Amino acid sequence: MIYDVIIIGAGASGLFLGANLNGKKVAILEKNSSAGKKILASGGGRCNITNRFISTKNYLGEQKFIEQILKILAPDQVLNFFSELKFSEQKQNQFFCDSGAKSVLNVLLKRQKADIFYNEEVLGAKKVDEIFEILTKDEKFRARNLVIASGGLSYKALGASDIGYKIANDFGIETSTLSPALVGFSVQKDEFWFKELSGVSLKADVKINSKNESYKFSGDLLFTHRGISGPAILNASLFWQKGRICINFLPKFNEKNLINGKKQLSSVLPLPKRFVLEFLKKFGLKDRAFYEFNDNERQIIKRLFAYEFAPAGTFGFERAEVTKGGVKSEFLDENLQAYNVKGLYFVGEVLDITGMLGGYNLHFAFASALKVARVLNL
Ligand SMILES: Cc1cc2nc3c(=O)[nH]c(=O)nc-3n(C[C@H](O)[C@H](O)[C@H](O)COP(=O)(O)OP(=O)(O)OC[C@H]3O[C@@H](n4cnc5c(N)ncnc54)[C@H](O)[C@@H]3O)c2cc1C
C-alpha cells in the first residue's frame, strides 16, 4: 500500500495537518501509545493555543520565511477551527481553553482525516524511485510525500526524539545548533541564595544582551529549588547565549521612596518579605530603615534595581518547553518542501524557528501545517 502522505508525529502540527488534508490517503506514525502528549501538558493543562497579536517579532529565525508562514493563519482562524470550544483571553493577549487542553486534543482527533498508527517509532526514511520508505521497528510504510512533524528534543517524557533532525541530515539537509529554550536558569554559587526562596514569585524586568542587541522581558519570576524560572525568565532564555543577565526586582518602585522610609526595608519594599530577608542575609545585612545603612550598604541594596549575574546554565531539555534551532529554513522552499528532495516537508518545532512564550509555538505548529496542507491539497 502506498500512501499519498505520511506524517511523522501525532503532535500539534501533525494532527492539524491530518485534519486539513482532503481526499488523500494519509497516515500518521506516532511513537507514543496516544496522540498529542505535549498538547495535554501545554499551558499548565489549559493550552495557550494562540495570541491576539502574532508577529514575526515573536519568533527567532529567518524573519521573511516566518512571515509568509504566519500570513496563512490569523489567530481568529485558529479559534474558528476549534469553534465548539470556548477560549478566554488572558494576560499578554494569550488565549487559553476554558475546558482545558484535553478538549483541544479531542477536537483535533475528531477532525482527523488521517489514520493514526500508535506505538510506531520511526527509525529512518529513504527515497527509492520517487517513493519514501519509512522504517519503524517492525514495519515499513511507503508514501509519495513525507511530512516531518516530530517536534524537538524538549520533554523526552512526552515523546521527544531526534528523528526529524536525523532524517533531515540523512537527506543532506542541514540543522542548526540545538539548545533548550523557554526554560529556567540554574545558578552559580553566588546566587545559591535564590534556592532558599523556592516557591516565591514576584514581578521583575529581566534584561539580556545577545548579539549586540538588548532585550527586556517583564513579568513573573519564580524561584525554584534549582534556580529561577517563570515567564520573564523563560522568554529571556530564548535569547540567552551564556554570559550575564540583569534583573530589576523593583520595576515599579521609585528609588526615592527608599530614602523617605522610616520603616524597616522589608516593610518598605513591594517585595515578598522572605525575599528581602534572604537578600539582606546573603550580604550580611540586618533588616533596618534605609537611612540606617552606610553608603556601601546602600549601594548593595540598590542592586535590587539591577542585579547582574551569569546563570550557570539552563534546566536543560528535560524541562525546556521548546528546542531552539533545527532544520535550516534556507534548505526549504516557501511551502516548507526540501529544495533537494521533492515531496519531503518539515513543519512545527523541528524547524529552526522558535516562538516566545504566549501561544506562539502552537500557533506556528498550526500555521506551518496549514501551509503544507494547502500545497498537498492542490
Ligand atoms: C510543558 C510544555 C508546555 C507548553 N505549553 C505551550 C503553550 O501553552 N502554548 C504554546 O504555544 N506552546 C506550548 N508549548 C510548546 C508546544 O507544545 C510545542 O511547540 C508544539 O507542541 C510543537 O508541535 P510539533 O507538532 O512540532 O511537536 P510535538 O507537539 O512535540 O509533536 C511531535 C510528535 O512526534 C512524536 N515523535 C517524536 N519522535 C518520533 C518518532 N521517532 N517516531 C514517531 N513519532 C515521533 C512525538 O511523540 C510527538 O507526539 C509547551 C511545551 C511544553 C513541553
PDB file of N, CA and C and ligand atoms in Angstrom, residues 8-14 29-32 34-39 41-44 47-49 96 120-123 149-152 154-155 158-161 163 320-322 347-350 358-363 365, ligand 1:
ATOM      1  N   ILE A   8       5.086  12.086  10.182  1.00  0.00           N
ATOM      2  CA  ILE A   8       5.742  11.509  11.368  1.00  0.00           C
ATOM      3  C   ILE A   8       5.434  12.402  12.562  1.00  0.00           C
ATOM      4  N   GLY A   9       4.653  11.882  13.513  1.00  0.00           N
ATOM      5  CA  GLY A   9       4.335  12.625  14.736  1.00  0.00           C
ATOM      6  C   GLY A   9       2.889  13.059  14.822  1.00  0.00           C
ATOM      7  N   ALA A  10       2.190  12.560  15.854  1.00  0.00           N
ATOM      8  CA  ALA A  10       0.800  12.995  16.098  1.00  0.00           C
ATOM      9  C   ALA A  10       0.796  14.032  17.211  1.00  0.00           C
ATOM     10  N   GLY A  11       1.554  15.120  16.963  1.00  0.00           N
ATOM     11  CA  GLY A  11       1.564  16.250  17.891  1.00  0.00           C
ATOM     12  C   GLY A  11       0.746  17.378  17.292  1.00  0.00           C
ATOM     13  N   ALA A  12       0.998  18.607  17.748  1.00  0.00           N
ATOM     14  CA  ALA A  12       0.193  19.755  17.317  1.00  0.00           C
ATOM     15  C   ALA A  12       0.212  19.914  15.795  1.00  0.00           C
ATOM     16  N   SER A  13       1.394  19.899  15.196  1.00  0.00           N
ATOM     17  CA  SER A  13       1.458  20.170  13.752  1.00  0.00           C
ATOM     18  C   SER A  13       0.971  18.967  12.940  1.00  0.00           C
ATOM     19  N   GLY A  14       1.342  17.767  13.351  1.00  0.00           N
ATOM     20  CA  GLY A  14       0.929  16.574  12.609  1.00  0.00           C
ATOM     21  C   GLY A  14      -0.583  16.403  12.625  1.00  0.00           C
ATOM     22  N   LEU A  29       2.308   8.409  11.786  1.00  0.00           N
ATOM     23  CA  LEU A  29       3.040   7.418  12.582  1.00  0.00           C
ATOM     24  C   LEU A  29       3.464   8.075  13.885  1.00  0.00           C
ATOM     25  N   GLU A  30       3.045   7.510  14.995  1.00  0.00           N
ATOM     26  CA  GLU A  30       3.306   8.122  16.302  1.00  0.00           C
ATOM     27  C   GLU A  30       3.974   7.100  17.220  1.00  0.00           C
ATOM     28  N   LYS A  31       5.064   7.533  17.859  1.00  0.00           N
ATOM     29  CA  LYS A  31       5.792   6.571  18.696  1.00  0.00           C
ATOM     30  C   LYS A  31       5.089   6.300  20.021  1.00  0.00           C
ATOM     31  N   ASN A  32       4.337   7.264  20.530  1.00  0.00           N
ATOM     32  CA  ASN A  32       3.613   7.056  21.793  1.00  0.00           C
ATOM     33  C   ASN A  32       2.375   6.182  21.570  1.00  0.00           C
ATOM     34  N   SER A  34      -0.470   7.166  22.519  1.00  0.00           N
ATOM     35  CA  SER A  34      -1.595   8.095  22.328  1.00  0.00           C
ATOM     36  C   SER A  34      -1.060   9.378  21.689  1.00  0.00           C
ATOM     37  N   ALA A  35      -1.995  10.220  21.203  1.00  0.00           N
ATOM     38  CA  ALA A  35      -1.592  11.431  20.464  1.00  0.00           C
ATOM     39  C   ALA A  35      -1.455  12.643  21.398  1.00  0.00           C
ATOM     40  N   GLY A  36      -0.702  13.633  20.907  1.00  0.00           N
ATOM     41  CA  GLY A  36      -0.703  14.972  21.494  1.00  0.00           C
ATOM     42  C   GLY A  36      -0.354  15.105  22.965  1.00  0.00           C
ATOM     43  N   LYS A  37       0.660  14.368  23.406  1.00  0.00           N
ATOM     44  CA  LYS A  37       1.009  14.444  24.836  1.00  0.00           C
ATOM     45  C   LYS A  37       1.453  15.851  25.241  1.00  0.00           C
ATOM     46  N   LYS A  38       2.150  16.527  24.320  1.00  0.00           N
ATOM     47  CA  LYS A  38       2.617  17.876  24.639  1.00  0.00           C
ATOM     48  C   LYS A  38       1.442  18.860  24.676  1.00  0.00           C
ATOM     49  N   ILE A  39       0.475  18.612  23.818  1.00  0.00           N
ATOM     50  CA  ILE A  39      -0.715  19.484  23.827  1.00  0.00           C
ATOM     51  C   ILE A  39      -1.375  19.381  25.202  1.00  0.00           C
ATOM     52  N   ALA A  41      -0.038  18.777  27.992  1.00  0.00           N
ATOM     53  CA  ALA A  41       0.758  19.439  29.039  1.00  0.00           C
ATOM     54  C   ALA A  41       0.800  20.956  28.846  1.00  0.00           C
ATOM     55  N   SER A  42       0.327  21.427  27.677  1.00  0.00           N
ATOM     56  CA  SER A  42       0.540  22.840  27.336  1.00  0.00           C
ATOM     57  C   SER A  42      -0.267  23.778  28.222  1.00  0.00           C
ATOM     58  N   GLY A  43       0.339  24.931  28.455  1.00  0.00           N
ATOM     59  CA  GLY A  43      -0.319  25.975  29.249  1.00  0.00           C
ATOM     60  C   GLY A  43      -0.772  25.471  30.610  1.00  0.00           C
ATOM     61  N   GLY A  44       0.024  24.603  31.213  1.00  0.00           N
ATOM     62  CA  GLY A  44      -0.337  24.054  32.526  1.00  0.00           C
ATOM     63  C   GLY A  44      -1.636  23.261  32.460  1.00  0.00           C
ATOM     64  N   CYS A  47      -3.774  24.822  27.865  1.00  0.00           N
ATOM     65  CA  CYS A  47      -3.443  25.043  26.462  1.00  0.00           C
ATOM     66  C   CYS A  47      -3.576  26.503  26.003  1.00  0.00           C
ATOM     67  N   ASN A  48      -2.469  27.180  26.020  1.00  0.00           N
ATOM     68  CA  ASN A  48      -2.421  28.543  25.478  1.00  0.00           C
ATOM     69  C   ASN A  48      -2.254  28.410  23.961  1.00  0.00           C
ATOM     70  N   ILE A  49      -3.395  28.437  23.277  1.00  0.00           N
ATOM     71  CA  ILE A  49      -3.428  27.978  21.890  1.00  0.00           C
ATOM     72  C   ILE A  49      -2.920  28.984  20.860  1.00  0.00           C
ATOM     73  N   PHE A  96      -6.449  30.969  26.256  1.00  0.00           N
ATOM     74  CA  PHE A  96      -6.432  29.664  26.924  1.00  0.00           C
ATOM     75  C   PHE A  96      -7.787  28.993  26.736  1.00  0.00           C
ATOM     76  N   GLU A 120       4.400   3.336  16.879  1.00  0.00           N
ATOM     77  CA  GLU A 120       5.218   3.161  15.668  1.00  0.00           C
ATOM     78  C   GLU A 120       6.340   4.197  15.706  1.00  0.00           C
ATOM     79  N   GLU A 121       7.429   3.838  16.340  1.00  0.00           N
ATOM     80  CA  GLU A 121       8.562   4.764  16.395  1.00  0.00           C
ATOM     81  C   GLU A 121       9.342   4.714  15.089  1.00  0.00           C
ATOM     82  N   VAL A 122       9.402   5.845  14.421  1.00  0.00           N
ATOM     83  CA  VAL A 122      10.126   5.896  13.152  1.00  0.00           C
ATOM     84  C   VAL A 122      11.626   5.914  13.436  1.00  0.00           C
ATOM     85  N   LEU A 123      12.344   5.062  12.696  1.00  0.00           N
ATOM     86  CA  LEU A 123      13.786   4.962  12.913  1.00  0.00           C
ATOM     87  C   LEU A 123      14.580   5.614  11.784  1.00  0.00           C
ATOM     88  N   ALA A 149       6.867  15.941  11.282  1.00  0.00           N
ATOM     89  CA  ALA A 149       6.176  16.758  12.296  1.00  0.00           C
ATOM     90  C   ALA A 149       6.521  16.197  13.674  1.00  0.00           C
ATOM     91  N   SER A 150       7.792  15.802  13.809  1.00  0.00           N
ATOM     92  CA  SER A 150       8.189  15.045  15.006  1.00  0.00           C
ATOM     93  C   SER A 150       8.686  15.913  16.151  1.00  0.00           C
ATOM     94  N   GLY A 151       8.597  17.256  15.992  1.00  0.00           N
ATOM     95  CA  GLY A 151       8.919  18.146  17.109  1.00  0.00           C
ATOM     96  C   GLY A 151      10.397  18.216  17.430  1.00  0.00           C
ATOM     97  N   GLY A 152      10.684  18.760  18.621  1.00  0.00           N
ATOM     98  CA  GLY A 152      12.074  18.985  19.026  1.00  0.00           C
ATOM     99  C   GLY A 152      12.515  18.008  20.102  1.00  0.00           C
ATOM    100  N   SER A 154      12.798  18.715  23.385  1.00  0.00           N
ATOM    101  CA  SER A 154      12.408  19.027  24.761  1.00  0.00           C
ATOM    102  C   SER A 154      11.350  18.053  25.306  1.00  0.00           C
ATOM    103  N   TYR A 155      11.439  17.768  26.575  1.00  0.00           N
ATOM    104  CA  TYR A 155      10.499  16.904  27.303  1.00  0.00           C
ATOM    105  C   TYR A 155      10.441  15.489  26.716  1.00  0.00           C
ATOM    106  N   LEU A 158       7.546  13.192  27.114  1.00  0.00           N
ATOM    107  CA  LEU A 158       6.320  13.362  26.330  1.00  0.00           C
ATOM    108  C   LEU A 158       6.488  12.830  24.900  1.00  0.00           C
ATOM    109  N   GLY A 159       7.622  12.218  24.612  1.00  0.00           N
ATOM    110  CA  GLY A 159       7.779  11.566  23.296  1.00  0.00           C
ATOM    111  C   GLY A 159       8.861  12.144  22.409  1.00  0.00           C
ATOM    112  N   ALA A 160       9.554  13.180  22.889  1.00  0.00           N
ATOM    113  CA  ALA A 160      10.527  13.857  22.019  1.00  0.00           C
ATOM    114  C   ALA A 160      11.624  12.912  21.538  1.00  0.00           C
ATOM    115  N   SER A 161      12.030  13.095  20.276  1.00  0.00           N
ATOM    116  CA  SER A 161      13.173  12.335  19.754  1.00  0.00           C
ATOM    117  C   SER A 161      13.882  13.188  18.709  1.00  0.00           C
ATOM    118  N   ILE A 163      14.519  12.274  15.665  1.00  0.00           N
ATOM    119  CA  ILE A 163      14.320  11.653  14.354  1.00  0.00           C
ATOM    120  C   ILE A 163      14.191  12.685  13.220  1.00  0.00           C
ATOM    121  N   ALA A 320      12.716  22.037  29.299  1.00  0.00           N
ATOM    122  CA  ALA A 320      12.501  23.132  28.335  1.00  0.00           C
ATOM    123  C   ALA A 320      11.167  22.953  27.615  1.00  0.00           C
ATOM    124  N   GLU A 321      10.466  24.051  27.396  1.00  0.00           N
ATOM    125  CA  GLU A 321       9.200  23.943  26.656  1.00  0.00           C
ATOM    126  C   GLU A 321       9.452  23.739  25.170  1.00  0.00           C
ATOM    127  N   VAL A 322      10.562  24.266  24.677  1.00  0.00           N
ATOM    128  CA  VAL A 322      10.849  24.138  23.242  1.00  0.00           C
ATOM    129  C   VAL A 322      12.339  23.945  22.973  1.00  0.00           C
ATOM    130  N   VAL A 347       7.480  20.553   9.327  1.00  0.00           N
ATOM    131  CA  VAL A 347       6.557  21.504   9.975  1.00  0.00           C
ATOM    132  C   VAL A 347       6.791  21.515  11.484  1.00  0.00           C
ATOM    133  N   GLY A 348       6.401  22.619  12.120  1.00  0.00           N
ATOM    134  CA  GLY A 348       6.421  22.698  13.589  1.00  0.00           C
ATOM    135  C   GLY A 348       7.798  22.929  14.174  1.00  0.00           C
ATOM    136  N   GLU A 349       7.969  22.398  15.351  1.00  0.00           N
ATOM    137  CA  GLU A 349       9.139  22.717  16.169  1.00  0.00           C
ATOM    138  C   GLU A 349      10.456  22.173  15.615  1.00  0.00           C
ATOM    139  N   VAL A 350      10.397  21.205  14.732  1.00  0.00           N
ATOM    140  CA  VAL A 350      11.625  20.641  14.162  1.00  0.00           C
ATOM    141  C   VAL A 350      12.387  21.689  13.338  1.00  0.00           C
ATOM    142  N   GLY A 358       3.595  32.391  25.088  1.00  0.00           N
ATOM    143  CA  GLY A 358       2.384  33.173  24.861  1.00  0.00           C
ATOM    144  C   GLY A 358       1.473  32.592  23.798  1.00  0.00           C
ATOM    145  N   GLY A 359       1.654  31.329  23.432  1.00  0.00           N
ATOM    146  CA  GLY A 359       0.793  30.722  22.420  1.00  0.00           C
ATOM    147  C   GLY A 359       1.423  30.733  21.043  1.00  0.00           C
ATOM    148  N   TYR A 360       2.629  31.284  20.949  1.00  0.00           N
ATOM    149  CA  TYR A 360       3.267  31.456  19.641  1.00  0.00           C
ATOM    150  C   TYR A 360       3.748  30.139  19.039  1.00  0.00           C
ATOM    151  N   ASN A 361       4.122  29.186  19.894  1.00  0.00           N
ATOM    152  CA  ASN A 361       4.659  27.936  19.343  1.00  0.00           C
ATOM    153  C   ASN A 361       3.559  27.037  18.799  1.00  0.00           C
ATOM    154  N   LEU A 362       2.459  26.930  19.519  1.00  0.00           N
ATOM    155  CA  LEU A 362       1.342  26.152  18.967  1.00  0.00           C
ATOM    156  C   LEU A 362       0.817  26.831  17.709  1.00  0.00           C
ATOM    157  N   HIS A 363       0.723  28.160  17.756  1.00  0.00           N
ATOM    158  CA  HIS A 363       0.238  28.870  16.569  1.00  0.00           C
ATOM    159  C   HIS A 363       1.131  28.555  15.370  1.00  0.00           C
ATOM    160  N   ALA A 365       3.027  25.916  14.943  1.00  0.00           N
ATOM    161  CA  ALA A 365       2.845  24.499  14.555  1.00  0.00           C
ATOM    162  C   ALA A 365       1.637  24.387  13.620  1.00  0.00           C
TER     163      ALA A 365
HETATM  164  C1  LIG B   1       5.231  21.591  29.206  1.00  0.00           C
HETATM  165  C2  LIG B   1       5.008  22.352  27.925  1.00  0.00           C
HETATM  166  C3  LIG B   1       4.040  23.342  27.856  1.00  0.00           C
HETATM  167  C4  LIG B   1       3.842  24.048  26.673  1.00  0.00           C
HETATM  168  N1  LIG B   1       2.841  24.987  26.627  1.00  0.00           N
HETATM  169  C5  LIG B   1       2.627  25.664  25.475  1.00  0.00           C
HETATM  170  C6  LIG B   1       1.530  26.593  25.364  1.00  0.00           C
HETATM  171  O1  LIG B   1       0.707  26.737  26.278  1.00  0.00           O
HETATM  172  N2  LIG B   1       1.398  27.289  24.189  1.00  0.00           N
HETATM  173  C7  LIG B   1       2.249  27.104  23.125  1.00  0.00           C
HETATM  174  O2  LIG B   1       2.077  27.773  22.098  1.00  0.00           O
HETATM  175  N3  LIG B   1       3.252  26.208  23.181  1.00  0.00           N
HETATM  176  C8  LIG B   1       3.444  25.481  24.324  1.00  0.00           C
HETATM  177  N4  LIG B   1       4.455  24.548  24.365  1.00  0.00           N
HETATM  178  C9  LIG B   1       5.230  24.273  23.130  1.00  0.00           C
HETATM  179  C10 LIG B   1       4.380  23.450  22.147  1.00  0.00           C
HETATM  180  O3  LIG B   1       3.732  22.406  22.841  1.00  0.00           O
HETATM  181  C11 LIG B   1       5.247  22.875  21.036  1.00  0.00           C
HETATM  182  O4  LIG B   1       5.996  23.899  20.437  1.00  0.00           O
HETATM  183  C12 LIG B   1       4.378  22.187  19.974  1.00  0.00           C
HETATM  184  O5  LIG B   1       3.686  21.106  20.543  1.00  0.00           O
HETATM  185  C13 LIG B   1       5.223  21.712  18.806  1.00  0.00           C
HETATM  186  O6  LIG B   1       4.400  20.997  17.933  1.00  0.00           O
HETATM  187  P1  LIG B   1       5.035  19.885  16.989  1.00  0.00           P
HETATM  188  O7  LIG B   1       3.901  19.255  16.279  1.00  0.00           O
HETATM  189  O8  LIG B   1       6.146  20.435  16.198  1.00  0.00           O
HETATM  190  O9  LIG B   1       5.701  18.823  18.000  1.00  0.00           O
HETATM  191  P2  LIG B   1       5.025  17.949  19.149  1.00  0.00           P
HETATM  192  O10 LIG B   1       3.728  18.519  19.566  1.00  0.00           O
HETATM  193  O11 LIG B   1       6.099  17.748  20.152  1.00  0.00           O
HETATM  194  O12 LIG B   1       4.705  16.568  18.425  1.00  0.00           O
HETATM  195  C14 LIG B   1       5.707  15.709  17.951  1.00  0.00           C
HETATM  196  C15 LIG B   1       5.162  14.291  17.951  1.00  0.00           C
HETATM  197  O13 LIG B   1       6.088  13.445  17.281  1.00  0.00           O
HETATM  198  C16 LIG B   1       6.219  12.238  18.008  1.00  0.00           C
HETATM  199  N5  LIG B   1       7.524  11.644  17.686  1.00  0.00           N
HETATM  200  C17 LIG B   1       8.754  12.078  18.055  1.00  0.00           C
HETATM  201  N6  LIG B   1       9.675  11.246  17.587  1.00  0.00           N
HETATM  202  C18 LIG B   1       9.044  10.269  16.895  1.00  0.00           C
HETATM  203  C19 LIG B   1       9.464   9.103  16.189  1.00  0.00           C
HETATM  204  N7  LIG B   1      10.745   8.776  16.106  1.00  0.00           N
HETATM  205  N8  LIG B   1       8.527   8.325  15.602  1.00  0.00           N
HETATM  206  C20 LIG B   1       7.203   8.625  15.692  1.00  0.00           C
HETATM  207  N9  LIG B   1       6.750   9.706  16.357  1.00  0.00           N
HETATM  208  C21 LIG B   1       7.647  10.509  16.959  1.00  0.00           C
HETATM  209  C22 LIG B   1       6.106  12.682  19.458  1.00  0.00           C
HETATM  210  O14 LIG B   1       5.771  11.615  20.307  1.00  0.00           O
HETATM  211  C23 LIG B   1       5.012  13.731  19.362  1.00  0.00           C
HETATM  212  O15 LIG B   1       3.731  13.180  19.517  1.00  0.00           O
HETATM  213  C24 LIG B   1       4.654  23.790  25.532  1.00  0.00           C
HETATM  214  C25 LIG B   1       5.619  22.789  25.596  1.00  0.00           C
HETATM  215  C26 LIG B   1       5.804  22.062  26.768  1.00  0.00           C
HETATM  216  C27 LIG B   1       6.833  20.966  26.800  1.00  0.00           C
END
